[in-house]
Short mmCIF file of C-alpha atoms in Angstrom, two decimals:
data_model
loop_
_atom_site.label_atom_id
_atom_site.label_comp_id
_atom_site.label_asym_id
_atom_site.label_seq_id
_atom_site.Cartn_x
_atom_site.Cartn_y
_atom_site.Cartn_z
CA MET A 1 95.65 188.84 118.06
CA LEU A 2 93.60 186.00 116.77
CA GLU A 3 95.14 183.02 115.20
CA ILE A 4 93.41 180.13 113.18
CA LYS A 5 95.01 176.68 113.70
CA PRO A 6 93.89 173.21 112.56
CA ILE A 7 92.68 171.15 115.49
CA GLU A 8 94.35 167.75 115.75
CA SER A 9 92.06 166.07 118.32
CA LEU A 10 88.28 166.79 118.91
CA GLU A 11 88.91 166.32 122.52
CA GLN A 12 90.39 169.76 122.52
CA LEU A 13 86.94 171.12 121.70
CA SER A 14 84.86 169.18 124.32
CA GLN A 15 84.11 172.47 126.33
CA LEU A 16 83.43 174.53 123.43
CA LYS A 17 81.11 171.90 121.88
CA ALA A 18 79.24 171.69 125.05
CA GLN A 19 78.75 175.49 124.86
CA TYR A 20 77.77 175.26 121.16
CA PHE A 21 75.04 172.67 121.88
CA SER A 22 73.82 174.71 125.00
CA LEU A 23 72.93 177.70 122.57
CA SER A 24 70.57 175.74 120.31
CA THR A 25 66.80 176.18 120.86
CA THR A 26 66.16 172.44 120.35
CA ALA A 27 67.85 169.24 119.62
CA LEU A 28 70.07 169.15 116.62
CA ASP A 29 70.14 166.58 113.91
CA SER A 30 72.32 163.64 115.01
CA MET A 31 73.36 162.52 111.51
CA TRP A 32 74.82 165.94 110.81
CA HIS A 33 76.44 166.73 114.20
CA PHE A 34 77.64 163.21 115.21
CA GLY A 35 77.98 161.57 111.68
CA PHE A 36 79.24 164.22 109.36
CA VAL A 37 80.90 166.67 111.79
CA PRO A 38 83.42 164.16 113.06
CA MET A 39 84.70 163.54 109.61
CA ALA A 40 85.12 167.25 108.71
CA ASN A 41 88.23 169.42 109.23
CA HIS A 42 88.21 171.49 112.44
CA PHE A 43 89.94 174.82 113.03
CA GLY A 44 90.54 176.37 116.30
CA PHE A 45 90.35 180.10 116.98
CA TYR A 46 93.19 181.19 119.46
CA GLU A 47 93.73 184.53 121.21
CA ASN A 48 97.00 184.63 123.17
CA ASP A 49 97.39 180.82 122.74
CA LEU A 50 93.87 180.37 124.32
CA LEU A 51 91.20 178.45 122.51
CA VAL A 52 88.17 180.70 122.19
CA GLY A 53 86.27 179.02 119.38
CA TYR A 54 86.21 176.87 116.28
CA CYS A 55 84.59 175.83 113.08
CA CYS A 56 84.43 172.80 110.96
CA ILE A 57 84.47 172.49 107.15
CA ASN A 58 83.44 169.32 105.17
CA SER A 59 85.38 167.91 102.09
CA ASP A 60 83.00 169.75 99.85
CA GLY A 61 83.97 173.19 101.31
CA TYR A 62 80.83 173.67 103.48
CA MET A 63 80.85 174.83 107.02
CA LEU A 64 78.81 172.63 109.37
CA GLN A 65 79.57 174.33 112.81
CA PHE A 66 80.81 177.65 113.93
CA TYR A 67 81.25 178.92 117.49
CA LEU A 68 82.98 181.77 119.17
CA SER A 69 83.07 182.19 122.94
CA PRO A 70 81.72 185.37 124.26
CA LYS A 71 84.96 185.76 126.09
CA ALA A 72 86.81 186.51 122.84
CA GLU A 73 88.04 189.76 122.12
CA VAL A 74 87.25 189.54 118.27
CA GLN A 75 83.63 189.80 117.16
CA ALA A 76 82.00 186.81 115.75
CA LYS A 77 80.67 188.86 112.67
CA GLU A 78 84.12 189.88 111.90
CA LEU A 79 85.70 186.61 112.14
CA PHE A 80 82.84 184.67 110.27
CA THR A 81 82.97 187.29 107.32
CA LEU A 82 86.75 186.74 107.01
CA ILE A 83 86.32 183.11 106.81
CA ALA A 84 83.22 183.22 104.55
CA GLN A 85 85.09 185.58 102.11
CA ASP A 86 87.97 183.14 101.72
CA ASN A 87 90.50 185.40 103.59
CA SER A 88 91.85 182.72 105.95
CA PRO A 89 94.90 181.01 104.27
CA VAL A 90 94.60 178.22 106.94
CA ILE A 91 91.10 177.36 106.23
CA GLY A 92 90.92 178.24 102.47
CA THR A 93 88.05 178.34 100.20
CA ILE A 94 84.53 178.09 101.63
CA LYS A 95 81.59 177.54 99.41
CA GLY A 96 78.75 177.96 101.91
CA ALA A 97 77.23 176.38 105.12
CA PHE A 98 74.76 174.05 106.43
CA VAL A 99 72.85 175.30 109.55
CA SER A 100 69.66 174.62 111.23
CA THR A 101 67.04 177.23 112.08
CA ALA A 102 67.38 176.01 115.87
CA GLU A 103 71.01 177.53 115.75
CA PRO A 104 70.00 181.40 115.79
CA ALA A 105 73.52 182.87 116.20
CA TYR A 106 75.15 180.70 113.59
CA LEU A 107 72.11 181.17 111.26
CA SER A 108 72.26 184.95 111.56
CA LEU A 109 76.00 185.01 110.53
CA CYS A 110 75.21 182.77 107.53
CA LEU A 111 72.34 185.01 106.43
CA GLU A 112 74.72 188.12 106.49
CA ASN A 113 77.17 186.24 104.08
CA SER A 114 74.76 184.46 101.85
CA SER A 115 74.28 184.85 98.18
CA GLY A 116 71.49 182.26 98.20
CA PHE A 117 70.10 179.43 100.26
CA GLU A 118 67.59 176.61 100.10
CA VAL A 119 65.97 174.23 102.53
CA ASN A 120 67.89 171.01 102.70
CA ALA A 121 65.91 169.03 105.24
CA LEU A 122 63.03 169.26 107.68
CA MET A 123 63.55 168.55 111.34
CA TYR A 124 60.71 166.75 113.37
CA GLN A 125 59.94 166.22 117.06
CA GLN A 126 57.42 163.98 118.74
CA ALA A 127 54.39 166.12 119.67
CA GLU A 128 53.55 166.24 123.34
CA SER A 129 50.35 164.34 122.87
CA ALA A 130 51.94 161.80 120.57
CA ALA A 131 52.94 159.26 123.11
CA ASN A 132 49.42 159.08 124.47
CA SER A 133 47.88 158.83 120.96
CA ILE A 134 49.92 156.02 119.64
CA LYS A 135 47.67 153.10 119.00
CA LYS A 136 49.22 149.84 120.23
CA GLU A 137 47.33 147.69 117.59
CA HIS A 138 49.12 149.60 114.75
CA ILE A 139 52.41 149.09 116.36
CA ASN A 140 51.80 145.41 116.86
CA ASN A 141 51.19 144.94 113.15
CA ILE A 142 55.01 145.51 112.66
CA ALA A 143 57.16 143.20 114.40
CA MET A 144 60.49 144.92 114.69
CA THR A 145 63.36 142.90 115.89
CA LEU A 146 66.91 144.11 117.07
CA ALA A 147 69.49 143.52 114.40
CA GLU A 148 72.29 140.90 115.20
CA GLN A 149 75.92 141.31 114.14
CA SER A 150 75.37 138.17 111.65
CA GLN A 151 72.93 140.25 109.90
CA LEU A 152 75.24 143.06 109.04
CA ASN A 153 75.65 142.43 105.45
CA ASP A 154 71.75 142.01 105.00
CA PHE A 155 71.30 145.62 106.39
CA VAL A 156 74.21 146.92 104.40
CA GLY A 157 72.89 145.46 101.18
CA PHE A 158 69.32 146.71 101.86
CA ALA A 159 70.47 150.20 102.38
CA VAL A 160 72.65 150.19 99.35
CA ALA A 161 69.69 148.94 97.23
CA SER A 162 67.05 151.13 98.68
CA ILE A 163 68.94 154.46 98.98
CA GLY A 164 72.30 154.19 97.45
CA ALA A 165 74.17 154.77 100.52
CA PRO A 166 77.98 154.09 100.23
CA GLU A 167 78.70 150.53 101.20
CA GLN A 168 82.06 151.15 103.01
CA TRP A 169 80.42 153.84 105.22
CA LEU A 170 77.38 151.69 106.09
CA ASN A 171 79.57 148.84 107.24
CA GLY A 172 80.96 150.91 110.03
CA TYR A 173 77.72 152.84 110.67
CA TYR A 174 75.35 149.93 110.99
CA GLY A 175 78.08 147.94 112.82
CA ASN A 176 78.08 150.55 115.52
CA LEU A 177 74.27 150.69 115.71
CA ILE A 178 74.20 147.00 116.03
CA GLN A 179 76.71 146.92 118.80
CA ARG A 180 74.64 149.67 120.58
CA GLN A 181 71.21 147.79 119.93
CA GLU A 182 70.00 150.89 118.11
CA LEU A 183 69.14 149.06 114.55
CA LEU A 184 65.82 147.07 114.11
CA GLY A 185 64.42 145.33 111.16
CA TYR A 186 61.15 144.31 109.83
CA TRP A 187 61.38 140.91 108.22
CA GLN A 188 58.89 138.88 106.18
CA ASP A 189 59.71 135.35 105.05
CA GLY A 190 63.33 135.82 105.75
CA LYS A 191 63.42 139.29 103.58
CA LEU A 192 64.27 142.45 105.09
CA LEU A 193 61.44 144.91 104.17
CA ALA A 194 62.30 147.96 106.42
CA SER A 195 64.94 149.03 108.75
CA GLY A 196 64.50 151.36 111.79
CA GLU A 197 67.13 153.20 113.82
CA CYS A 198 66.58 154.42 117.39
CA ARG A 199 69.78 156.37 118.13
CA LEU A 200 70.53 157.48 121.68
CA PHE A 201 73.03 160.39 122.61
CA ASP A 202 76.01 159.74 124.67
CA GLU A 203 76.39 163.49 125.58
CA TYR A 204 74.53 166.71 124.96
CA GLN A 205 70.76 166.02 123.83
CA THR A 206 70.60 163.01 126.15
CA GLU A 207 66.77 163.46 126.71
CA TYR A 208 66.10 162.55 122.94
CA ALA A 209 66.08 159.59 120.71
CA ASP A 210 66.84 160.35 116.94
CA LEU A 211 64.90 158.12 114.73
CA GLY A 212 65.62 156.81 111.14
CA MET A 213 63.98 154.46 108.72
CA ILE A 214 64.37 152.93 105.25
CA VAL A 215 61.54 150.94 103.51
CA ALA A 216 62.08 148.79 100.58
CA GLU A 217 61.12 150.43 97.31
CA SER A 218 58.65 147.56 96.44
CA GLU A 219 56.79 148.09 99.88
CA ARG A 220 56.46 151.88 99.83
CA GLY A 221 52.96 153.34 99.71
CA LYS A 222 51.52 150.54 102.05
CA GLY A 223 51.71 152.40 105.28
CA ILE A 224 54.80 150.48 106.59
CA ALA A 225 56.88 153.64 107.04
CA THR A 226 54.24 155.11 109.52
CA GLN A 227 54.10 151.66 111.46
CA VAL A 228 57.77 151.59 111.53
CA LEU A 229 58.11 154.95 113.03
CA LEU A 230 55.16 154.34 115.55
CA ASN A 231 57.19 151.34 116.75
CA LEU A 232 60.19 153.38 117.24
CA ILE A 233 58.38 156.20 118.96
CA ASP A 234 57.00 153.72 121.35
CA ARG A 235 60.61 152.27 121.92
CA ALA A 236 61.94 155.87 122.68
CA SER A 237 58.94 156.62 124.87
CA ASN A 238 59.44 153.49 126.92
CA LYS A 239 62.94 154.80 127.62
CA GLY A 240 61.50 158.22 128.82
CA LEU A 241 62.95 159.85 125.69
CA ILE A 242 61.53 162.40 123.19
CA ALA A 243 61.51 161.05 119.63
CA MET A 244 63.11 163.20 116.86
CA CYS A 245 63.90 162.72 113.26
CA SER A 246 64.65 164.59 109.86
CA THR A 247 64.11 164.03 106.18
CA GLU A 248 65.00 165.68 102.90
CA SER A 249 62.75 168.63 101.86
CA ASN A 250 61.96 166.83 98.75
CA ASN A 251 60.98 163.53 100.33
CA LEU A 252 57.29 163.98 100.29
CA GLY A 253 56.54 160.25 101.11
CA ALA A 254 58.60 160.27 104.18
CA GLN A 255 57.03 163.51 105.35
CA LYS A 256 53.49 162.04 105.11
CA ALA A 257 54.64 159.14 107.08
CA ILE A 258 56.29 161.24 109.72
CA ASN A 259 53.21 163.37 110.09
CA ARG A 260 50.95 160.42 110.38
CA ALA A 261 53.11 159.08 113.12
CA GLY A 262 52.37 162.23 115.18
CA MET A 263 55.56 164.15 114.72
CA ILE A 264 55.70 167.82 113.84
CA SER A 265 58.21 169.89 112.13
CA SER A 266 59.17 173.42 113.39
CA HIS A 267 62.74 173.69 112.13
CA ARG A 268 64.77 173.30 108.97
CA ILE A 269 68.26 172.58 107.91
CA VAL A 270 69.31 175.26 105.32
CA GLN A 271 72.14 175.23 102.91
CA PHE A 272 73.69 178.51 102.35
CA GLU A 273 75.94 179.60 99.46
CA PHE A 274 78.35 182.43 100.19
CA VAL A 275 79.12 185.48 98.03
#
């Protein structure tokens, strides 16, 4: 008989998480899976006290991950439908799910329980020829420097003003990136005009570098975003890594910059609403 219980420590899920990532057809978005997922509530699936799967639900009631071991006796479709239809008193009400098209098993389960869906974001990867096609003269036009701990407030204030991100979350997020030497800035006359992130993976997906960028609103439309991305791609390539990134489906400006930097999008992050 299957039992669903809250997970107290994510270390309990280390083996199942590894299996989950191994099933994806390409690298998964790091902001979702290493930023949002750890903050979500995790629930374990137990058969005879053996942990055979898990799911995680964010504070808005949306599922972010679902995995069931092939060794489990219960069928994934049966269990997923039970959860999606709010029939688990432990998990409670589920509004829907976020899933990428690179997660075929999870995606199929969402489709079977969906009352509607929309594309939330586009996932990009560096094209095979991108590393060879990067023009160094374009990269050198943008002098990106690693952020220092003393500049944390500058980067936090910049992100708050540019994209409206929450200040408290940014302090921890940027503080960690600075410590890991994964946050860079483009400055002119002492003013931060753009920030860039070249995030590395500690486990899973270690052959990739996940890129992020923000350009000051006053500087947009000048080609700075593309040059920032070229700089970050070059940085990733020098480490022997494949560059990847994502952007919202309605951010046409970012999509143009990413395409100009030689990255292509074959996958999407989809938001599902359940019946």
